[in-house]
XYZ file of C-alpha atoms in Angstrom:
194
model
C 0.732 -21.534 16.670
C -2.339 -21.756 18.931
C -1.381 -17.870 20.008
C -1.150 -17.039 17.195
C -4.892 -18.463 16.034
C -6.147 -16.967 19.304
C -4.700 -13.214 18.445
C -5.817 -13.493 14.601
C -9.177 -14.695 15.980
C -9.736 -11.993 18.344
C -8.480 -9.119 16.210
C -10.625 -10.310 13.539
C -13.334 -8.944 15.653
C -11.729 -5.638 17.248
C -9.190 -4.485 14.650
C -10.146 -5.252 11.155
C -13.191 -3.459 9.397
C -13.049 -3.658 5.417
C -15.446 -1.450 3.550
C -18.242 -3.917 2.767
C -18.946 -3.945 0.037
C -15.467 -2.350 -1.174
C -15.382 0.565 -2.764
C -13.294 -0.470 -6.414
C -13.108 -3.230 -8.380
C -10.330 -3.854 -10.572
C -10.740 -3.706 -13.812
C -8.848 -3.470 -17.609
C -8.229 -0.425 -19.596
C -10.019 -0.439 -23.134
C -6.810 0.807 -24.782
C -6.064 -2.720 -25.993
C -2.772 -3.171 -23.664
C -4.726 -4.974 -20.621
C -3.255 -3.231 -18.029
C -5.044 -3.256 -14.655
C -6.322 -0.269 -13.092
C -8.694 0.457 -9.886
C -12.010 1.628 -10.921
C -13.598 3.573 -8.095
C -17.501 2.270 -7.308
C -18.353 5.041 -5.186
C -19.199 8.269 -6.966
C -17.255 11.000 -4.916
C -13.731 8.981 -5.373
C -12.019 9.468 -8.569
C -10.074 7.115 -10.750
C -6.021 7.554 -10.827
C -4.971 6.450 -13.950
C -1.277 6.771 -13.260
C -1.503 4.277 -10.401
C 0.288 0.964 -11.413
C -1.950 -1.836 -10.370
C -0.460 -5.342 -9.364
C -2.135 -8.704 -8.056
C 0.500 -10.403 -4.941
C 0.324 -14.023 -4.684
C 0.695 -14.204 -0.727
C 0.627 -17.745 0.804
C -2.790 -18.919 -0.376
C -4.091 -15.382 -1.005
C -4.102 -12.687 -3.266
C -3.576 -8.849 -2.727
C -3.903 -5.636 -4.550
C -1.214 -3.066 -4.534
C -0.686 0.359 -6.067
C 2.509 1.966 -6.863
C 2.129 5.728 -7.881
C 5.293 6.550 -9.346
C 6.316 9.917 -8.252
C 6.955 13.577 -10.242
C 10.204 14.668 -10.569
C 10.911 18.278 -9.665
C 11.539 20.864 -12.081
C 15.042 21.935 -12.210
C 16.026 25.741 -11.369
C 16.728 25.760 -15.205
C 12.732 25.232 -15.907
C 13.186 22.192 -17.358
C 12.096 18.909 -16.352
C 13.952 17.041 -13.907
C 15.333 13.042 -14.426
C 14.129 10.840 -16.384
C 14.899 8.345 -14.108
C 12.308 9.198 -11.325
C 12.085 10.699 -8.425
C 14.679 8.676 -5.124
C 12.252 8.290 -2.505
C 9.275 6.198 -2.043
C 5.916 5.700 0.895
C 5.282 2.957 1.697
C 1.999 3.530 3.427
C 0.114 0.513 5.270
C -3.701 2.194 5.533
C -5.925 2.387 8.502
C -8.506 -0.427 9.228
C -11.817 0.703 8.003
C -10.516 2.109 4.593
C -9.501 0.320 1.187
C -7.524 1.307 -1.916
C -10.503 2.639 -3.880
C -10.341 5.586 -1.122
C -7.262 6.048 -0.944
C -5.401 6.215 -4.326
C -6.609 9.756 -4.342
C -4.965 10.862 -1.305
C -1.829 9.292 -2.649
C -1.978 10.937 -5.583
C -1.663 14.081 -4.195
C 0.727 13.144 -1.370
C 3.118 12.073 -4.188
C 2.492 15.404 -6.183
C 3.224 17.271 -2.995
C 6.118 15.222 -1.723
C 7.787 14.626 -4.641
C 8.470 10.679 -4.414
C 6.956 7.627 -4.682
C 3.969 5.982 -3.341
C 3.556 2.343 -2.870
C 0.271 1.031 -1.034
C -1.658 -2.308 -0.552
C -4.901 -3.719 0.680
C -4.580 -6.263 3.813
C -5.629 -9.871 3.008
C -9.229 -9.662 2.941
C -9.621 -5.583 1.987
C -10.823 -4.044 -1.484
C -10.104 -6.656 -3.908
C -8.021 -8.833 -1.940
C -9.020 -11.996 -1.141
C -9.198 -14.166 1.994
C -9.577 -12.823 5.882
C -7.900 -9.673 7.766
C -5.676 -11.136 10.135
C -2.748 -9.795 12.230
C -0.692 -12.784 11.064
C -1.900 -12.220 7.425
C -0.712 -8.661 7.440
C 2.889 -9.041 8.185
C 3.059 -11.939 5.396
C 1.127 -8.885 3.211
C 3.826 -6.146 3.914
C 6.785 -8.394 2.992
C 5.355 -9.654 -0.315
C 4.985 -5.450 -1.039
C 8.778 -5.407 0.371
C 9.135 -7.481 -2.394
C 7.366 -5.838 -5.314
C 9.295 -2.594 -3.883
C 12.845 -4.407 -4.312
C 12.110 -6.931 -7.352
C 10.034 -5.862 -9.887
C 10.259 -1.696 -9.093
C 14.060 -1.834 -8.544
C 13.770 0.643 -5.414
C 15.980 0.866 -2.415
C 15.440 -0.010 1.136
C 17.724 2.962 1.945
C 15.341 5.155 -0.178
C 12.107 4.034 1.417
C 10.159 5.310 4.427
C 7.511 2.897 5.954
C 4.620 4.805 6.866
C 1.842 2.939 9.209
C -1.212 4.558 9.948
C -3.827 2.678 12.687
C -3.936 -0.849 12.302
C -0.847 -0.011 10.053
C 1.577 0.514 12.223
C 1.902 -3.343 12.815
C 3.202 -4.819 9.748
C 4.730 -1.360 9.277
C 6.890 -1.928 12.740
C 7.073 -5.799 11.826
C 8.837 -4.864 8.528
C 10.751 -2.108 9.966
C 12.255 -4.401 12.791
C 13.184 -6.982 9.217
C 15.164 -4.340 6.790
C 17.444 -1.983 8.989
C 18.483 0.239 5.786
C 15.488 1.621 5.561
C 15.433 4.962 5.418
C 12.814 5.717 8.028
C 9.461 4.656 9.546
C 6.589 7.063 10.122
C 3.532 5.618 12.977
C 0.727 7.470 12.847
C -1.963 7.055 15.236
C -0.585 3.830 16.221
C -2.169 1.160 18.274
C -0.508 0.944 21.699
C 0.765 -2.417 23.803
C 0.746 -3.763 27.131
């Protein structure tokens, strides 16, 4: 426990850097059915409107997460492809000086171009989440999205990849090391030890 206070304390300082102020706010559609969306406050970042929005109650905290459901492919045929979705899903874990109002963008596209699934989240204390970034805080964050991915968007471990970029890469490993099925785990740029 006291490690664990001195490591959150002194990443606080070296690792974590939230846009300040962030760079959305959430906000409701006027269409009358309340659903939540991310509405971009910086003028050269665009609003996804596809982008599921949901709210994570995590230990005293709350986080923001964004599922972008995926395209499916067209069939050889020309026609659409299932209606069920596309198999795969990202599960990306962003870098440490970015929040979801940046990058729901770049996951739109990355899901066009991939073909699957992207779910995302902001660490405790990034975008519109509340509290303070803390190494400890993150690994409780990427098993409450392990979570949404499993209970409430029905997807399989076995059809996920884990995808950590920067500061990412460790709740990505953290979860990774939890759920063996998964179907991969992607580090990009990621922090060394020792």
């Amino acid at each position: 426990m006291v490690w664990q206070k001195f490591v959150d304390n002194l990443s606080r300082g070296l690792a974590f850097f939230p846009p300040n102020p962030p760079t959305y706010q959430l906000a409701q559609h006027g269409d009358g059915d309340r659903e939540t969306y991310v509405h971009p406050l910086r003028s050269h970042l665009k609003k996804v409107p596809k982008a599921q929005v949901y709210q994570l109650g995590v230990k005293k905290e709350t986080i923001v997460a964004a599922f972008i459901p995926g395209a499916s492919a067209v069939s050889s045929s020309g026609g659409a492809g299932g209606k069920q979705g596309v198999r795969w899903t990202l599960v990306h874990s962003h870098g440490n000086a970015v929040d979801l109002g940046e990058m729901l963008p770049l996951y739109e596209e990355l899901s066009r171009l991939l073909r699957c699934n992207i779910l995302s989240y902001d660490y405790t204390g990034y975008g519109c989440s509340t509290g303070t970034p803390a190494v400890s805080h993150t690994l409780d964050d990427i098993s409450a999205v392990a979570d949404l991915l499993q209970r409430q968007l029905g997807k399989r471990l076995e059809d996920t990849v884990l995808y950590g970029q920067s500061v990412g890469s460790g709740p990505t490993c953290y979860l990774a090391s939890h759920l063996p099925t998964l179907a991969g785990t992607v580090l990009h740029a990621p922090f060394c030890s020792g």
